[in-house]
CSV table of C-alpha atoms in Angstrom, one decimal:
chain,number,residue,atom,x,y,z
A,65,MET,CA,78.6,97.0,104.5
A,66,PRO,CA,78.2,93.8,106.2
A,67,TYR,CA,79.5,90.8,104.5
A,68,VAL,CA,78.0,87.5,106.2
A,69,ASN,CA,79.3,84.0,105.3
A,70,ILE,CA,77.0,81.2,106.4
A,71,ARG,CA,78.8,77.8,106.4
A,72,ILE,CA,76.4,74.8,107.0
A,73,ALA,CA,77.1,71.0,106.9
A,74,GLY,CA,75.2,69.6,104.3
A,75,THR,CA,72.8,71.4,101.8
A,76,LEU,CA,69.9,73.8,102.1
A,77,SER,CA,67.2,74.1,99.6
A,78,ARG,CA,66.8,77.3,97.6
A,79,GLU,CA,63.8,78.2,99.6
A,80,GLN,CA,65.6,78.0,102.9
A,81,LYS,CA,68.6,80.0,101.5
A,82,ALA,CA,66.2,82.7,100.3
A,83,ALA,CA,64.4,82.8,103.6
A,84,ILE,CA,67.6,82.9,105.6
A,85,ALA,CA,69.0,85.6,103.5
A,86,SER,CA,66.0,87.7,103.8
A,87,GLU,CA,65.7,87.4,107.7
A,88,VAL,CA,69.5,87.8,108.2
A,89,THR,CA,69.5,91.1,106.1
A,90,ASP,CA,66.7,92.4,108.0
A,91,THR,CA,68.1,91.7,111.3
A,92,LEU,CA,71.2,93.6,110.3
A,93,GLU,CA,69.2,96.5,109.2
A,94,ARG,CA,66.8,96.6,112.2
A,95,ILE,CA,69.5,96.1,114.8
A,96,ALA,CA,72.8,97.3,113.2
A,97,HIS,CA,71.3,100.0,111.0
A,98,LYS,CA,73.0,98.7,108.0
A,99,PRO,CA,71.0,99.3,104.7
A,100,ALA,CA,69.8,96.2,103.2
A,101,SER,CA,71.4,97.1,99.8
A,102,TYR,CA,74.9,97.0,101.3
A,103,THR,CA,74.5,93.5,102.9
A,104,TYR,CA,76.2,90.7,101.1
A,105,ILE,CA,75.4,87.1,102.3
A,106,THR,CA,77.1,84.0,100.9
A,107,PHE,CA,76.2,80.2,101.8
A,108,ASP,CA,78.9,77.6,101.7
A,109,GLU,CA,77.2,74.2,101.7
A,110,VAL,CA,80.0,71.8,103.1
A,111,ALA,CA,79.9,68.2,102.4
A,112,GLU,CA,79.7,66.1,105.6
A,113,GLU,CA,83.0,64.4,104.5
A,114,ASN,CA,84.5,67.8,104.9
A,115,TRP,CA,83.3,68.9,108.4
A,116,ALA,CA,84.5,67.3,111.5
A,117,VAL,CA,83.3,67.8,115.0
A,118,ALA,CA,85.1,66.2,118.1
A,119,GLY,CA,87.6,65.0,115.7
A,120,LYS,CA,85.3,63.0,113.7
A,121,LEU,CA,84.0,63.7,110.0
A,122,LEU,CA,80.3,64.2,110.3
A,123,ASP,CA,79.6,61.2,107.8
A,124,SER,CA,81.4,58.8,110.3
A,125,ASP,CA,79.6,55.8,111.7
A,126,ALA,CA,78.9,56.2,115.3
B,104,MET,CA,103.1,86.2,103.2
B,105,PRO,CA,99.9,87.6,101.7
B,106,TYR,CA,96.9,85.2,101.5
B,107,VAL,CA,94.1,86.6,99.2
B,108,ASN,CA,90.8,85.2,98.9
B,109,ILE,CA,88.6,86.3,96.1
B,110,ARG,CA,85.0,85.4,96.1
B,111,ILE,CA,82.8,86.2,93.1
B,112,ALA,CA,79.3,85.3,92.3
B,113,GLY,CA,79.2,83.1,89.2
B,114,THR,CA,82.2,81.8,87.3
B,115,LEU,CA,85.3,83.2,85.8
B,116,SER,CA,87.2,81.6,82.8
B,117,ARG,CA,90.7,80.2,83.3
B,118,GLU,CA,92.2,83.1,81.4
B,119,GLN,CA,90.6,85.7,83.6
B,120,LYS,CA,91.7,83.8,86.9
B,121,ALA,CA,95.2,83.8,85.5
B,122,ALA,CA,95.3,87.4,84.7
B,123,ILE,CA,93.7,88.6,87.8
B,124,ALA,CA,96.2,86.3,89.8
B,125,SER,CA,99.1,87.9,88.0
B,126,GLU,CA,98.0,91.4,88.5
B,127,VAL,CA,97.0,91.1,92.1
B,128,THR,CA,100.4,89.5,93.0
B,129,ASP,CA,102.1,92.3,91.0
B,130,THR,CA,100.2,94.9,93.0
B,131,LEU,CA,101.1,93.3,96.4
B,132,GLU,CA,104.7,93.2,95.1
B,133,ARG,CA,105.0,96.7,94.1
B,134,ILE,CA,102.9,98.4,96.7
B,135,ALA,CA,103.3,96.2,99.9
B,136,HIS,CA,106.8,94.9,99.0
B,137,LYS,CA,105.8,91.3,99.4
B,138,PRO,CA,107.9,88.9,97.4
B,139,ALA,CA,105.6,87.3,94.6
B,140,SER,CA,106.6,83.9,95.7
B,141,TYR,CA,105.0,84.4,99.0
B,142,THR,CA,101.7,85.3,97.7
B,143,TYR,CA,98.8,82.8,97.6
B,144,ILE,CA,95.6,83.7,95.9
B,145,THR,CA,92.4,81.6,96.0
B,146,PHE,CA,89.2,81.9,94.0
B,147,ASP,CA,85.9,80.8,95.3
B,148,GLU,CA,83.3,80.9,92.4
B,149,VAL,CA,80.0,81.1,94.3
B,150,ALA,CA,76.7,79.9,92.6
B,151,GLU,CA,74.2,82.8,92.3
B,152,GLU,CA,71.9,80.9,94.4
B,153,ASN,CA,74.5,81.1,97.2
B,154,TRP,CA,74.9,84.8,97.2
B,155,ALA,CA,72.4,87.4,98.4
B,156,VAL,CA,72.5,91.1,98.0
B,157,ALA,CA,69.7,93.3,99.7
B,158,GLY,CA,68.2,90.1,101.2
B,159,LYS,CA,67.7,88.6,97.7
B,160,LEU,CA,69.5,85.6,96.2
B,161,LEU,CA,71.1,86.6,93.0
B,162,ASP,CA,69.2,84.2,90.9
B,163,SER,CA,65.9,85.6,92.0
B,164,ASP,CA,63.5,87.1,89.5
B,165,ALA,CA,63.4,91.0,89.7
C,288,MET,CA,79.7,91.4,93.6
C,289,PRO,CA,83.3,90.4,94.5
C,290,TYR,CA,84.3,90.1,98.0
C,291,VAL,CA,88.0,90.2,98.4
C,292,ASN,CA,89.9,89.4,101.6
C,293,ILE,CA,93.6,90.4,101.8
C,294,ARG,CA,95.5,88.9,104.8
C,295,ILE,CA,98.9,90.1,105.3
C,296,ALA,CA,101.6,89.4,108.0
C,297,GLY,CA,102.4,92.7,109.7
C,298,THR,CA,100.9,96.1,108.9
C,299,LEU,CA,100.5,98.2,105.8
C,300,SER,CA,100.2,102.1,105.7
C,301,ARG,CA,96.8,103.7,104.9
C,302,GLU,CA,98.3,104.7,101.8
C,303,GLN,CA,99.4,101.3,100.8
C,304,LYS,CA,95.9,100.0,101.5
C,305,ALA,CA,94.3,102.8,99.6
C,306,ALA,CA,96.6,101.9,96.6
C,307,ILE,CA,96.0,98.2,96.8
C,308,ALA,CA,92.2,98.7,97.0
C,309,SER,CA,92.2,100.9,94.1
C,310,GLU,CA,94.3,98.6,91.8
C,311,VAL,CA,92.6,95.4,92.7
C,312,THR,CA,89.2,96.9,92.3
C,313,ASP,CA,90.4,98.1,88.9
C,314,THR,CA,91.7,94.7,87.9
C,315,LEU,CA,88.4,93.1,88.7
C,316,GLU,CA,86.5,95.6,86.7
C,317,ARG,CA,88.8,95.4,83.5
C,318,ILE,CA,89.3,91.7,83.6
C,319,ALA,CA,86.1,90.2,85.3
C,320,HIS,CA,83.8,92.9,84.3
C,321,LYS,CA,82.5,93.6,87.8
C,322,PRO,CA,81.4,97.2,88.5
C,323,ALA,CA,83.6,98.7,90.8
C,324,SER,CA,80.7,99.8,93.2
C,325,TYR,CA,80.1,96.1,93.9
C,326,THR,CA,83.6,95.2,95.0
C,327,TYR,CA,84.3,95.0,98.6
C,328,ILE,CA,87.8,94.6,99.8
C,329,THR,CA,88.9,93.9,103.4
C,330,PHE,CA,92.3,94.0,104.8
C,331,ASP,CA,93.3,91.8,107.7
C,332,GLU,CA,96.7,92.7,109.3
C,333,VAL,CA,97.8,89.8,111.1
C,334,ALA,CA,100.4,90.0,113.8
C,335,GLU,CA,103.7,87.9,113.0
C,336,GLU,CA,103.0,86.1,116.4
C,337,ASN,CA,99.7,84.9,114.7
C,338,TRP,CA,101.3,83.8,111.4
C,339,ALA,CA,103.3,80.6,110.9
C,340,VAL,CA,105.1,79.4,107.8
C,341,ALA,CA,106.9,76.0,107.8
C,342,GLY,CA,105.7,75.4,111.4
C,343,LYS,CA,107.3,78.4,112.8
C,344,LEU,CA,105.7,81.8,114.0
C,345,LEU,CA,106.9,84.6,111.7
C,346,ASP,CA,108.4,86.4,114.9
C,347,SER,CA,110.7,83.4,115.7
C,348,ASP,CA,114.4,83.8,115.9
C,349,ALA,CA,116.1,81.8,113.0
D,255,MET,CA,85.3,76.8,120.7
D,256,PRO,CA,87.9,76.5,118.0
D,257,TYR,CA,86.9,76.7,114.4
D,258,VAL,CA,89.4,75.6,112.0
D,259,ASN,CA,89.3,76.0,108.3
D,260,ILE,CA,91.9,74.0,106.2
D,261,ARG,CA,92.3,75.0,102.8
D,262,ILE,CA,94.4,72.7,100.3
D,263,ALA,CA,95.1,72.8,96.7
D,264,GLY,CA,93.8,69.7,95.1
D,265,THR,CA,92.0,66.9,96.9
D,266,LEU,CA,92.5,64.6,100.0
D,267,SER,CA,91.1,61.1,100.5
D,268,ARG,CA,88.4,60.5,103.2
D,269,GLU,CA,91.0,58.8,105.2
D,270,GLN,CA,93.4,61.6,105.0
D,271,LYS,CA,90.7,64.0,106.1
D,272,ALA,CA,89.5,61.7,109.0
D,273,ALA,CA,93.1,61.5,110.2
D,274,ILE,CA,93.9,65.2,109.9
D,275,ALA,CA,90.9,66.1,111.7
D,276,SER,CA,91.5,63.7,114.7
D,277,GLU,CA,95.1,64.8,115.0
D,278,VAL,CA,94.3,68.6,114.9
D,279,THR,CA,91.5,68.2,117.4
D,280,ASP,CA,93.9,66.5,119.6
D,281,THR,CA,96.5,69.1,119.1
D,282,LEU,CA,93.9,71.8,120.3
D,283,GLU,CA,92.8,69.9,123.3
D,284,ARG,CA,96.2,69.0,124.7
D,285,ILE,CA,97.9,72.4,124.0
D,286,ALA,CA,95.1,74.8,124.0
D,287,HIS,CA,92.9,73.0,126.5
D,288,LYS,CA,89.8,73.1,124.2
D,289,PRO,CA,87.4,70.2,124.7
D,290,ALA,CA,87.3,68.0,121.6
D,291,SER,CA,83.5,68.3,121.4
D,292,TYR,CA,83.8,72.0,120.8
D,293,THR,CA,86.1,71.9,117.8
D,294,TYR,CA,84.8,72.4,114.4
D,295,ILE,CA,87.3,71.6,111.4
D,296,THR,CA,86.1,72.1,107.9
D,297,PHE,CA,88.1,71.2,104.7
D,298,ASP,CA,88.0,73.2,101.5
D,299,GLU,CA,89.6,71.3,98.6
D,300,VAL,CA,90.4,74.1,96.1
D,301,ALA,CA,90.9,73.1,92.4
D,302,GLU,CA,94.5,73.8,91.1
D,303,GLU,CA,92.8,76.2,88.6
D,304,ASN,CA,91.6,78.3,91.6
D,305,TRP,CA,94.9,78.7,93.5
D,306,ALA,CA,97.7,80.7,92.4
D,307,VAL,CA,101.3,81.1,93.9
D,308,ALA,CA,103.7,83.6,92.8
D,309,GLY,CA,101.2,85.0,90.3
D,310,LYS,CA,100.6,81.7,88.5
D,311,LEU,CA,97.7,79.3,88.8
D,312,LEU,CA,98.8,75.9,90.0
D,313,ASP,CA,97.7,74.2,87.0
D,314,SER,CA,100.1,76.3,84.8
D,315,ASP,CA,102.9,74.7,82.7
D,316,ALA,CA,106.2,75.5,83.9
E,62,MET,CA,76.6,72.7,112.5
E,63,PRO,CA,76.4,76.2,111.2
E,64,TYR,CA,79.3,78.5,111.5
E,65,VAL,CA,78.4,82.2,110.7
E,66,ASN,CA,81.0,84.9,110.3
E,67,ILE,CA,79.7,88.4,110.3
E,68,ARG,CA,82.0,91.2,109.2
E,69,ILE,CA,80.9,94.7,109.6
E,70,ALA,CA,82.8,97.9,108.8
E,71,GLY,CA,83.1,99.8,112.1
E,72,THR,CA,81.9,98.6,115.4
E,73,LEU,CA,78.7,97.3,117.1
E,74,SER,CA,77.8,97.7,120.8
E,75,ARG,CA,77.6,94.5,122.9
E,76,GLU,CA,73.9,94.6,123.0
E,77,GLN,CA,73.7,94.8,119.0
E,78,LYS,CA,75.9,91.9,118.9
E,79,ALA,CA,74.0,89.9,121.4
E,80,ALA,CA,70.4,90.7,119.6
E,81,ILE,CA,71.9,89.7,116.3
E,82,ALA,CA,73.5,86.5,117.5
E,83,SER,CA,70.1,85.6,119.1
E,84,GLU,CA,68.1,86.4,116.0
E,85,VAL,CA,70.5,84.6,113.5
E,86,THR,CA,70.6,81.5,115.6
E,87,ASP,CA,66.8,81.6,115.7
E,88,THR,CA,66.5,82.0,112.0
E,89,LEU,CA,68.8,79.0,111.4
E,90,GLU,CA,66.8,76.8,113.9
E,91,ARG,CA,63.4,77.7,112.4
E,92,ILE,CA,64.4,77.7,108.8
E,93,ALA,CA,67.2,75.3,108.6
E,94,HIS,CA,66.4,72.9,111.5
E,95,LYS,CA,69.8,73.4,112.9
E,96,PRO,CA,69.8,73.0,116.6
E,97,ALA,CA,70.7,76.4,118.3
E,98,SER,CA,73.5,74.6,120.5
E,99,TYR,CA,75.3,73.8,117.4
E,100,THR,CA,75.5,77.4,116.0
E,101,TYR,CA,78.6,79.3,116.2
E,102,ILE,CA,78.6,82.9,115.3
E,103,THR,CA,81.6,85.3,115.1
E,104,PHE,CA,82.0,89.0,114.6
E,105,ASP,CA,84.6,90.6,112.9
E,106,GLU,CA,84.6,94.3,113.5
E,107,VAL,CA,86.8,95.9,110.6
E,108,ALA,CA,88.3,99.3,110.9
E,109,GLU,CA,87.0,101.7,108.2
E,110,GLU,CA,90.6,102.0,107.1
E,111,ASN,CA,90.5,98.3,106.4
E,112,TRP,CA,87.3,98.0,104.1
E,113,ALA,CA,87.1,99.4,100.7
E,114,VAL,CA,84.1,99.7,98.5
E,115,ALA,CA,84.4,100.9,94.8
E,116,GLY,CA,88.2,101.0,95.2
E,117,LYS,CA,88.2,103.7,98.0
E,118,LEU,CA,88.7,102.9,101.9
E,119,LEU,CA,85.5,103.7,103.8
E,120,ASP,CA,87.5,106.5,105.8
E,121,SER,CA,88.2,108.2,102.7
E,122,ASP,CA,87.0,111.9,102.1
E,123,ALA,CA,84.3,112.2,99.5
F,298,MET,CA,100.0,74.8,99.7
F,299,PRO,CA,97.7,74.4,102.7
F,300,TYR,CA,96.3,77.6,104.2
F,301,VAL,CA,95.1,76.9,107.7
F,302,ASN,CA,93.0,79.5,109.6
F,303,ILE,CA,92.4,78.7,113.4
F,304,ARG,CA,90.0,80.8,115.2
F,305,ILE,CA,89.6,80.5,119.0
F,306,ALA,CA,87.6,82.2,121.4
F,307,GLY,CA,89.9,84.1,123.8
F,308,THR,CA,93.6,84.1,123.6
F,309,LEU,CA,96.5,81.6,123.5
F,310,SER,CA,100.1,82.4,124.7
F,311,ARG,CA,102.8,82.7,122.1
F,312,GLU,CA,103.9,79.2,123.3
F,313,GLN,CA,100.8,77.7,122.7
F,314,LYS,CA,100.6,79.1,119.2
F,315,ALA,CA,104.2,78.1,118.3
F,316,ALA,CA,103.3,74.4,119.5
F,317,ILE,CA,100.0,74.3,117.6
F,318,ALA,CA,101.6,75.6,114.4
F,319,SER,CA,104.5,73.1,114.7
F,320,GLU,CA,102.1,70.1,115.2
F,321,VAL,CA,99.5,71.1,112.6
F,322,THR,CA,102.2,71.7,109.9
F,323,ASP,CA,103.8,68.3,110.9
F,324,THR,CA,100.2,66.6,110.7
F,325,LEU,CA,99.8,68.0,107.2
F,326,GLU,CA,103.2,66.9,106.0
F,327,ARG,CA,102.9,63.4,107.3
F,328,ILE,CA,99.3,62.8,106.2
F,329,ALA,CA,98.7,64.9,103.3
F,330,HIS,CA,102.2,65.1,102.1
F,331,LYS,CA,102.4,68.8,101.9
F,332,PRO,CA,105.8,70.2,102.2
F,333,ALA,CA,106.2,72.1,105.5
F,334,SER,CA,107.5,75.1,103.7
F,335,TYR,CA,104.3,75.7,101.8
F,336,THR,CA,101.9,75.6,104.8
F,337,TYR,CA,100.8,78.8,106.2
F,338,ILE,CA,98.8,79.1,109.4
F,339,THR,CA,97.0,82.1,110.9
F,340,PHE,CA,95.5,82.4,114.4
F,341,ASP,CA,92.5,84.6,115.0
F,342,GLU,CA,91.9,85.2,118.6
F,343,VAL,CA,88.3,86.4,118.8
F,344,ALA,CA,87.1,88.3,121.9
F,345,GLU,CA,84.5,86.4,124.0
F,346,GLU,CA,82.1,89.3,123.4
F,347,ASN,CA,82.4,88.6,119.5
F,348,TRP,CA,81.6,84.8,119.5
F,349,ALA,CA,78.3,83.3,120.2
F,350,VAL,CA,77.2,79.8,120.9
F,351,ALA,CA,73.5,78.7,121.1
F,352,GLY,CA,72.6,82.5,120.4
F,353,LYS,CA,74.4,83.8,123.4
F,354,LEU,CA,77.6,85.7,123.4
F,355,LEU,CA,80.4,83.8,125.3
F,356,ASP,CA,80.8,86.5,127.8
F,357,SER,CA,77.1,86.4,128.9
F,358,ASP,CA,76.2,85.4,132.4
F,359,ALA,CA,74.7,82.1,132.7
């Protein structure tokens, strides 16, 4: 019963999300023996204004 | 001091969220003896494009 | 496909967790029309040393 | 490698988020000895309709 | 800057976690063009007593 | 009503957690005008075997 939350800064296309979901589900089935039908994956696309690294928001000027 | 995060695919009406918050808070008070005033509940309404089951996004064609 | 994460300070008995899971799943089925079989609920029992309110860890002396 | 998720009801200005990210990163560097460059901070601004305290959504009438 | 949280019921071996982390990081680099060095992955191994599906804890008798 | 989750790889002493909780609560009060009594902070101390950066678990040999 895996639950996977993928948070990224910015956005992904629908095609990217579909491909990532497919691959990650396959990884968990092959390596962790979790049936694919039990795997939930959610994507959180976080605005760059809402994500900081090293104390600076990602939309900051350098 | 419970903190409850409810993530659902799609959306809920305000009335549904109000009723769920009321019932879940009551459940935690009756069963876990947590005072209602300490219980925080947040709802995350996740777009179907951002939720995958069995390796497929929920907005996929069958 | 709800995913519910319940975080509480301290611990719950197995019986409390079973009763809470049953009631919350029922709440989501009745109010949000989410089939019970799709609802995942996880409990995180957080040590009082790891939970702060008002800037003080919960295991602090008053 | 800290990962910090800050969820607040309502919104913050960009300036508030920048200042909070800077201070929290500094706190973790000074007290926990985590290099600033390894610290990720994300903000989730949750609508008042999606946050309940004491069983009531925050946008409820009193 | 992806942050990925993988929650599974039960445990994984160190080898399983290493292989999953490697594959998921590679997936995000290939498909989402996120440099591997920016990807954080955390595993939460949740006891079966703390995970419910369909309103029943996973360690329940059938 | 902020809810802050601080995840770090490894452990912190009780003194470190108390100091971090105090400072972060103060930061949110000063900058975001959130009353201290409404701020919850939780710490998740994640084993190095359960945290990967750049596709490698943190307890890996170099």
